[in-house]
XYZ file of C-alpha atoms in Angstrom:
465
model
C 0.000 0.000 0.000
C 2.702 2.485 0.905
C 4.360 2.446 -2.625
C 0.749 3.246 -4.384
C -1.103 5.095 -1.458
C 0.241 8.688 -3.630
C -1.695 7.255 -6.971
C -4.717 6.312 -4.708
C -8.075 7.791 -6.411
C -10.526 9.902 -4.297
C -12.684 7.276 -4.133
C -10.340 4.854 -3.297
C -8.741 6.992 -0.478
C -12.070 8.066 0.792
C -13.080 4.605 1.495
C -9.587 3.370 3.578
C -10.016 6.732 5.549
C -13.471 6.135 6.358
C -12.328 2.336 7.180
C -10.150 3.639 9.398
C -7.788 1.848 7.212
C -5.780 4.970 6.690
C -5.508 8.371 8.640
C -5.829 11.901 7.331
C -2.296 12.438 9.233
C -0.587 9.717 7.744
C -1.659 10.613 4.280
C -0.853 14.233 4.750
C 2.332 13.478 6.068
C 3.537 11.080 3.205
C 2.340 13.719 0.391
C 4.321 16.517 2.246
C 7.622 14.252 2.322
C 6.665 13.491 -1.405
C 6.459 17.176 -2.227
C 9.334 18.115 -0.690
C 11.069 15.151 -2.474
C 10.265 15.934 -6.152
C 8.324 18.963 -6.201
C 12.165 20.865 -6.539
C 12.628 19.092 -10.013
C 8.815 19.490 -11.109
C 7.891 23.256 -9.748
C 4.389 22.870 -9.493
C 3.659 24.492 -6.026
C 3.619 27.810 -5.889
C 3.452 27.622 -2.129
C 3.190 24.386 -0.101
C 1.471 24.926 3.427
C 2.369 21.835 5.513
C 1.954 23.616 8.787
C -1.858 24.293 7.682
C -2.000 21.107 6.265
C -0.701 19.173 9.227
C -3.406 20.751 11.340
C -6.034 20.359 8.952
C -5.349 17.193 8.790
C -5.117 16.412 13.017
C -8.759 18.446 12.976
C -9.829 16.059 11.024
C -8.564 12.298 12.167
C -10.539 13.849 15.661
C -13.620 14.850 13.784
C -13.561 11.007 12.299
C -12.488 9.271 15.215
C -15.796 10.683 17.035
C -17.986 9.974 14.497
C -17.854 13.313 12.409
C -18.027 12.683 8.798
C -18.783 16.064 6.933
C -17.976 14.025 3.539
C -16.442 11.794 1.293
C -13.786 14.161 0.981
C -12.722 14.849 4.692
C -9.316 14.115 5.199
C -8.204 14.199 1.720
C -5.192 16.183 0.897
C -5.723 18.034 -1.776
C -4.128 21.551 -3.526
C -5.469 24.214 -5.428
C -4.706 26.681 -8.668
C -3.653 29.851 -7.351
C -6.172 31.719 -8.733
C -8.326 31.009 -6.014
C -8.549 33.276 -2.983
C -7.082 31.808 0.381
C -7.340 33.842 3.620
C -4.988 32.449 5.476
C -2.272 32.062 2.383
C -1.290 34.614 -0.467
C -2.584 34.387 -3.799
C -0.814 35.465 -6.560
C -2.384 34.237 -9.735
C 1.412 33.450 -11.178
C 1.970 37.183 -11.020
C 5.080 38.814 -9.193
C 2.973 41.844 -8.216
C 0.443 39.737 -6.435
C 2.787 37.477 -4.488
C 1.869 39.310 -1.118
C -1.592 39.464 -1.759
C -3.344 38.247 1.495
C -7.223 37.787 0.600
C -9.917 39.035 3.200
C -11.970 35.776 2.509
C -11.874 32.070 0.889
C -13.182 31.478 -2.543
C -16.119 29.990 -3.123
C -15.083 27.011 -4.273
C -12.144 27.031 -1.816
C -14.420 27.519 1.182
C -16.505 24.494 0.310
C -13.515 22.470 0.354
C -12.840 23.669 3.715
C -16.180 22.681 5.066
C -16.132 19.228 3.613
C -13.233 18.766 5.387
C -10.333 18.668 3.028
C -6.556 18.997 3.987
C -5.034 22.082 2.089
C -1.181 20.814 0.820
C -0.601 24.312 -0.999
C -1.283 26.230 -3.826
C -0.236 25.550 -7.009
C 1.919 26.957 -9.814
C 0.103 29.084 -12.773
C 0.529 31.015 -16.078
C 0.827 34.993 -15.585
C -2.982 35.493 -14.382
C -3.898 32.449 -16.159
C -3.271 33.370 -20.016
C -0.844 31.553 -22.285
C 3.199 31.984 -20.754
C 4.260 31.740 -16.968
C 5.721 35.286 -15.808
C 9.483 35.340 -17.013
C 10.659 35.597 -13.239
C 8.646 32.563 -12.614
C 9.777 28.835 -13.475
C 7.615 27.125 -15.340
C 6.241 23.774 -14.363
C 7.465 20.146 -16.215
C 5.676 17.487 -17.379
C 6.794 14.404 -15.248
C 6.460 12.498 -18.440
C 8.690 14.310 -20.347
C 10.526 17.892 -19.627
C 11.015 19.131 -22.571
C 7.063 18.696 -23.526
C 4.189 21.053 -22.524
C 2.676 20.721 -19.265
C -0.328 22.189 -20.680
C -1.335 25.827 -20.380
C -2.369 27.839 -17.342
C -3.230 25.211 -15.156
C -0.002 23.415 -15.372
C 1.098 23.198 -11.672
C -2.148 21.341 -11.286
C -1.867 18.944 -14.104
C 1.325 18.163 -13.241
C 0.691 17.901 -9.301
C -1.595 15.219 -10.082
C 0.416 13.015 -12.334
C 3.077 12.986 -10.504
C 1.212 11.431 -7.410
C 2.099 15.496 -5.241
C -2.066 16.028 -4.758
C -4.973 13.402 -4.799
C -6.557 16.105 -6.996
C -6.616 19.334 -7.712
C -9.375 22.719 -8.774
C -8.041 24.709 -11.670
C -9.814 27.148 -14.170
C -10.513 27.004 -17.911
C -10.910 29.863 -20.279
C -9.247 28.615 -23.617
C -8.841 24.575 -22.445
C -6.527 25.621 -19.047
C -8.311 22.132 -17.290
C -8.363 20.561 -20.646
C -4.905 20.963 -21.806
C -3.083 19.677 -18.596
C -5.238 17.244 -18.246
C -4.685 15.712 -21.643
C -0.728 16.858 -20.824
C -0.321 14.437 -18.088
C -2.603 11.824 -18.658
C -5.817 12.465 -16.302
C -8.898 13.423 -16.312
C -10.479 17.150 -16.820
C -14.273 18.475 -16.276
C -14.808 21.856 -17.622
C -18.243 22.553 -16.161
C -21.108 24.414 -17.716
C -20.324 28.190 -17.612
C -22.069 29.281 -13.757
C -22.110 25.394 -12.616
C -19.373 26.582 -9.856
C -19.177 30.130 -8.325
C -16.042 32.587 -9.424
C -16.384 34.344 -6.503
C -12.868 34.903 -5.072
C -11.285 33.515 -8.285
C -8.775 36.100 -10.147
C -10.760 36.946 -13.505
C -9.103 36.404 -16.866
C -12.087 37.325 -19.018
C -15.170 36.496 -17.196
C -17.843 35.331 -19.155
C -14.876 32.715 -20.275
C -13.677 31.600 -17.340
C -14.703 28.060 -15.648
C -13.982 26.594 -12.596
C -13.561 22.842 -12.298
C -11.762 19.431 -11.109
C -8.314 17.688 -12.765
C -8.739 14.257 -11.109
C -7.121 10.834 -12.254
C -10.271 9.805 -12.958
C -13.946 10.367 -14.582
C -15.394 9.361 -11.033
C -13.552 11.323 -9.213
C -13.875 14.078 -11.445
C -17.601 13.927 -10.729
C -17.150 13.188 -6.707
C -15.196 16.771 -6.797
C -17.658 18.318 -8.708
C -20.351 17.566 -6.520
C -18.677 19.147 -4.114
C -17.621 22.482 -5.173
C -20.496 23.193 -7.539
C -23.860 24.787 -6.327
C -25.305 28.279 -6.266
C -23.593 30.736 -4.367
C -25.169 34.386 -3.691
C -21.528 35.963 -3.799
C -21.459 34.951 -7.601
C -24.800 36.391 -9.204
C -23.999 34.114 -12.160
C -23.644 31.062 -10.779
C -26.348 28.688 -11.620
C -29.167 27.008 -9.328
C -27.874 23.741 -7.154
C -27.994 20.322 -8.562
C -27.576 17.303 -6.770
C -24.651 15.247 -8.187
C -25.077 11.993 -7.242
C -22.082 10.009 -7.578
C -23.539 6.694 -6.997
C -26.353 6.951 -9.199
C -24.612 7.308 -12.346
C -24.438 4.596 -14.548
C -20.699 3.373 -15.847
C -22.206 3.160 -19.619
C -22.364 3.990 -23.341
C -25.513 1.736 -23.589
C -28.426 4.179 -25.448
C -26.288 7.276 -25.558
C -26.268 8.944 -29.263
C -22.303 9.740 -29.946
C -22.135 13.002 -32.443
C -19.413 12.436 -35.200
C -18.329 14.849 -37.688
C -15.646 13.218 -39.682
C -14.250 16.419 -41.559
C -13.935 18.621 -38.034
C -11.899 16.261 -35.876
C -9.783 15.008 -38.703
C -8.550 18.675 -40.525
C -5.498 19.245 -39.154
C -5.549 16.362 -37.124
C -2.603 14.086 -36.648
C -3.172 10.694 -37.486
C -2.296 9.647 -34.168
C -5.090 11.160 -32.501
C -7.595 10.630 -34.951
C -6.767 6.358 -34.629
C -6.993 7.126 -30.688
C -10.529 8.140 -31.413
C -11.370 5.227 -34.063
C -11.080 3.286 -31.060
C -12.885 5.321 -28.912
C -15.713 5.300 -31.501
C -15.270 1.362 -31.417
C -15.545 1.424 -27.510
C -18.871 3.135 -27.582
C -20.630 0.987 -30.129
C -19.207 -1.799 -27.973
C -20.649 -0.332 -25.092
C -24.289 0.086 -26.567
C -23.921 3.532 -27.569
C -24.204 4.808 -31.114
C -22.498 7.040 -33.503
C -24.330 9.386 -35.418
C -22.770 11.765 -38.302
C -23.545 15.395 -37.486
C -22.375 18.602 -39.042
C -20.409 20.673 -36.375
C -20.920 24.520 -36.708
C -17.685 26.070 -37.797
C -15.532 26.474 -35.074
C -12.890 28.674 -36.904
C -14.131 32.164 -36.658
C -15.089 31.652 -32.581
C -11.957 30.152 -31.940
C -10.105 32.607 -34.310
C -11.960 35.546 -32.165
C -11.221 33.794 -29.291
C -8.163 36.073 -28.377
C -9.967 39.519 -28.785
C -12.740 38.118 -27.134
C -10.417 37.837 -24.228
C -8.080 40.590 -24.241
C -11.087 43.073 -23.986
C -12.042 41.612 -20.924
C -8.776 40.818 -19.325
C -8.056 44.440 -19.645
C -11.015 45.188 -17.819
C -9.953 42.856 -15.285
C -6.542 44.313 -14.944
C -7.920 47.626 -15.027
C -6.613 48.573 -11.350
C -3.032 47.743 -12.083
C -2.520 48.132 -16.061
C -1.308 50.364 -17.394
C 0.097 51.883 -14.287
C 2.399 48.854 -13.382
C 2.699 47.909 -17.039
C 6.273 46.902 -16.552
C 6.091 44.430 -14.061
C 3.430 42.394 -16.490
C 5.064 39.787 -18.703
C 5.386 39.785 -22.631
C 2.492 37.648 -23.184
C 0.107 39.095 -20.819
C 0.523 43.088 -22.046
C -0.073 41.915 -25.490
C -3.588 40.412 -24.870
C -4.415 43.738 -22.596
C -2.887 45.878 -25.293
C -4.854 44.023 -27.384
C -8.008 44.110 -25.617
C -7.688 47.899 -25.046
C -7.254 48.775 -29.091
C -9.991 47.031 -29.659
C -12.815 49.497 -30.949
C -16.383 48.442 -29.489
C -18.047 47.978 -32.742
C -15.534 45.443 -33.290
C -15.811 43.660 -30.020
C -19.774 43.773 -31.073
C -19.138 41.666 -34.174
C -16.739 39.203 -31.412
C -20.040 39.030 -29.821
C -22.321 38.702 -32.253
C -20.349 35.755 -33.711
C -20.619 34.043 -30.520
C -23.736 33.687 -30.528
C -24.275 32.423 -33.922
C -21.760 29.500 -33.064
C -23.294 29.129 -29.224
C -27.222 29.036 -30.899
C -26.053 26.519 -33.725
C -24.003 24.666 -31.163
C -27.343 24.316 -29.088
C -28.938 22.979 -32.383
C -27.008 20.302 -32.441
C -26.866 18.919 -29.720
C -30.826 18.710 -29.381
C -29.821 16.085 -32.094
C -27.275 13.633 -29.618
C -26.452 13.241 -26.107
C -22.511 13.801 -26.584
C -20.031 15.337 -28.925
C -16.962 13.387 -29.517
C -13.251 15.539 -30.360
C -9.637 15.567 -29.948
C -8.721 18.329 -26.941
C -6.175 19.101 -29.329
C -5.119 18.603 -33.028
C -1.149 17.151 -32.071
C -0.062 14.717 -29.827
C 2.668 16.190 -26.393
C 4.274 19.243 -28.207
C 7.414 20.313 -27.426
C 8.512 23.724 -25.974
C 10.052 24.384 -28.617
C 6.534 23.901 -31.204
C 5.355 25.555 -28.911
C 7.109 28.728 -28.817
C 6.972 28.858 -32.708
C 3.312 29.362 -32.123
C 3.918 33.129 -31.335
C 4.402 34.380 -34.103
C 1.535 32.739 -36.262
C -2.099 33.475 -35.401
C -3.578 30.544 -37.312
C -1.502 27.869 -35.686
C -2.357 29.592 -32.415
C -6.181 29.222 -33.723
C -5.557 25.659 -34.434
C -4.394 24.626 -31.300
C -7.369 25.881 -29.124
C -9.940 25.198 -31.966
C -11.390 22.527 -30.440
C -11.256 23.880 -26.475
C -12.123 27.441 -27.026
C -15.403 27.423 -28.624
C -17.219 25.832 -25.894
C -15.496 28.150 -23.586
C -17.264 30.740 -26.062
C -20.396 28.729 -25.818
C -20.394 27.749 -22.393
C -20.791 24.074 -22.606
C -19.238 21.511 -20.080
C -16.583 19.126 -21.512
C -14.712 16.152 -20.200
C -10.896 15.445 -21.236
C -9.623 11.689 -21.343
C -6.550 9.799 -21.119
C -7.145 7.786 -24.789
C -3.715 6.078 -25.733
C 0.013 7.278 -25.983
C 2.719 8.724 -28.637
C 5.258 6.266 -29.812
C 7.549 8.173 -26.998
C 5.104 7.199 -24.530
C 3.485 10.474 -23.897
C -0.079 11.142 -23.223
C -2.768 11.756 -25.609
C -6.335 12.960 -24.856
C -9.874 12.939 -26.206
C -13.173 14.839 -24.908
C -16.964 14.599 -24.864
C -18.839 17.342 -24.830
C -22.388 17.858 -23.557
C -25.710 20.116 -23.015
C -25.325 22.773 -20.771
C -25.977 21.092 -17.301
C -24.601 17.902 -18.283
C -21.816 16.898 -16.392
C -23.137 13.964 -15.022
C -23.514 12.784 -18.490
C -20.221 13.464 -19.417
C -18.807 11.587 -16.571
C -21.174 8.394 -17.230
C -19.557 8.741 -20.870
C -16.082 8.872 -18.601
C -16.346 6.126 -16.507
C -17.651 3.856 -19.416
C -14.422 4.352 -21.092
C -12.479 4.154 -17.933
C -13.949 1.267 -17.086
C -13.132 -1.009 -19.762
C -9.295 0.712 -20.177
C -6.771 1.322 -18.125
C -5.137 4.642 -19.794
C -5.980 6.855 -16.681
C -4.465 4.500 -14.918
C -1.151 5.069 -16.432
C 1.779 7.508 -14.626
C 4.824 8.746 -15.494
C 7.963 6.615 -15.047
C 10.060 7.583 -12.371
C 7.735 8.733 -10.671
């Protein structure tokens, strides 16, 4: 047990702490000595918190031992995206000026944690307020299975937490495929909710009406046992939609009725091979599993996801209002340039950004009245290197191509599930998604646990670690 208790799944862990098998201390303890053992070569905390944790963690093995069981998360170590308000730890957002910034209050989502009784290990490392490039003062985060490959955008310190067995789970945020990405990075599992399913209160804004909330677990169930507990109404976030009960239980590990959208043409332009035979057999799973594959005609996704950038520099610079321009040079390369960006843009033009939004979100709608799911690549090539990756910065339509099929539903507002689905020839991660009807996500994680259950990608970790 010792050597696999740090790849344990929520579910799993829950149960042996419940059991008694296992205690929140113990637990906590092993993940801190973990941390401090590799997190110096990976650099995804931002800030560990073992003195909090340790506490946490005593607070709860007394709350158990007397009967007190707020959840099935109590006990749990877990870590968070730094995005998200702590008030008893700074929160920087992966942005120098920020780094003493000492909230009044939790976030939302953060506070809900709290009272379900989870053990805080730290926050973790970030993008520049969650857009494309980590500050230059700031060291970016590596993928455990491979360094010199992406870790996956702005939520990297969370996707690569996870993988490498440093936090049971982890919350991150998802405005261009910032869950997504990572997920598919390292090889777990990513639930980008419907747009209001869980509150932004207390979460630093990138461009709001973009920005999601949600769970990178290692797997679909787990994704959907964190869910449940961070997402609900909240009267801090006027957006935030009604409460649903989640019910983790309940949902059925199956493809069996469930209508599969295809459209041939949009997840194979571009595509590389690779991926598209990791979804052949995804497609084969799902007939195999009951389900069924019908051809649909996807709306095009090129102008949203070519708009996506103005569409979010406009209101990033509204968001950074209060500190730029006035501490313009402190902001990173890649950050200025989407404010900059945002603030040149001319409002009849941000109109038309609009208006073309909700073209794609009302045709989007239309189809799916037509299936249950939506089946795509997260994106169109398999573990890029830094160095593809940096070529990217100078072309806007390889830029476009990479978040063309993440972006639009960040446009549109529809949850979205990322996969583990196979690996590169190298032996690096590749991922697919399902996307759903607004309000979905228990859908999406039925679709996720069907696959999970009959493969054993998410299952997977990165040698050596």
């Amino acid at each position: 047990m010792s050597s696999a208790l740090h790849y344990l799944e929520l579910c799993e862990l829950s149960q042996l702490i419940r059991s008694r098998k296992l205690s929140p201390v113990e637990v906590t303890q092993a993940q801190l000595a973990r941390i401090e053992q590799l997190d110096p070569q990976l650099n995804a905390y931002a800030r560990v918190t073992p003195e909090l944790a340790l506490a946490q963690a005593r607070e709860a093995e007394r709350e158990l031992a007397r009967g007190v069981c707020r959840s099935p998360l109590h006990g749990i170590p877990l870590a968070v995206k730094d995005l998200l308000w702590t008030s008893d730890v700074p929160t920087a957002a992966g942005m120098p000026i920020h780094r003493d910034f000492l909230p009044t209050e939790d976030a939302t989502v953060v506070a809900r944690l709290r009272e379900a009784g989870t053990v805080m290990l730290g926050k973790l490392q970030m993008t520049e307020g969650a857009f494309a490039i980590h500050h230059p003062s700031i060291p970016d985060p590596l993928n455990p299975w491979g360094a010199g490959h992406w870790a996956g955008a702005s939520s990297s310190g969370s996707g690569v937490a996870v993988a490498a067995g440093l936090s049971y789970a982890s919350v991150g945020s998802d405005t261009g495929g910032s869950i997504r990405f990572p997920a598919t990075a390292n090889g777990l599992t990513g639930l980008k909710p419907t747009w209001g399913r869980v509150s932004r209160h207390g979460c630093f804004e990138l461009a709001a009406s973009l920005d999601h909330i949600g769970p990178i677990t290692r797997s679909a169930r787990d994704a959907l046992f964190l869910l449940s507990t961070i997402a609900g109404h909240d009267p801090k976030d006027p957006t935030s939609l009604p409460s649903v009960c989640l019910e983790v239980p309940g949902v059925e590990e199956s493809f069996r009725g469930l209508r599969v959208g295809i459209d041939e043409e949009w997840i194979s332009q571009g595509v590389d091979p690779l991926i598209r035979r990791a979804l052949d057999t995804v497609m084969a799973i799902i007939v195999d599993g009951g389900g069924s594959l019908v051809r649909i005609r996807m709306p095009d996704t090129r102008v949203v996801s070519g708009n996506w950038e103005l569409h979010c520099g406009v209101q990033t610079a509204v968001a950074h209002a209060d500190t730029y321009p006035q501490r313009a040079a402190e902001y990173g390369p890649a950050l200025s340039r989407l404010i900059e960006g945002g603030r040149e843009l001319s409002a009849m033009d941000y109109q038309r950004v609009l208006l073309e939004a909700q073209r794609f979100t009302g045709a989007l709608e239309s189809v799916l009245g037509e299936v249950d799911l939506l089946l795509a690549p997260v994106q169109p090539y398999a573990a890029p290197t830094h160095e593809q990756l940096a070529s990217l910065a100078g072309d806007p339509e390889a830029n476009r191509m990479l978040i063309q099929f993440t972006a639009p539903f960040n446009v549109s507002g529809h949850p979205c599930i990322s996969l583990p689905c196979g690996l590169t020839g190298e032996g690096l991660p590749i991922g697919c998604q399902f996307i759903a009807g607004k309000g979905a996500e228990a859908l999406l994680c039925r679709a996720g646990m069907a696959l999970q259950k009959v493969t054993d990608w998410h299952r997977l970790h990165p040698p050596g670690f």
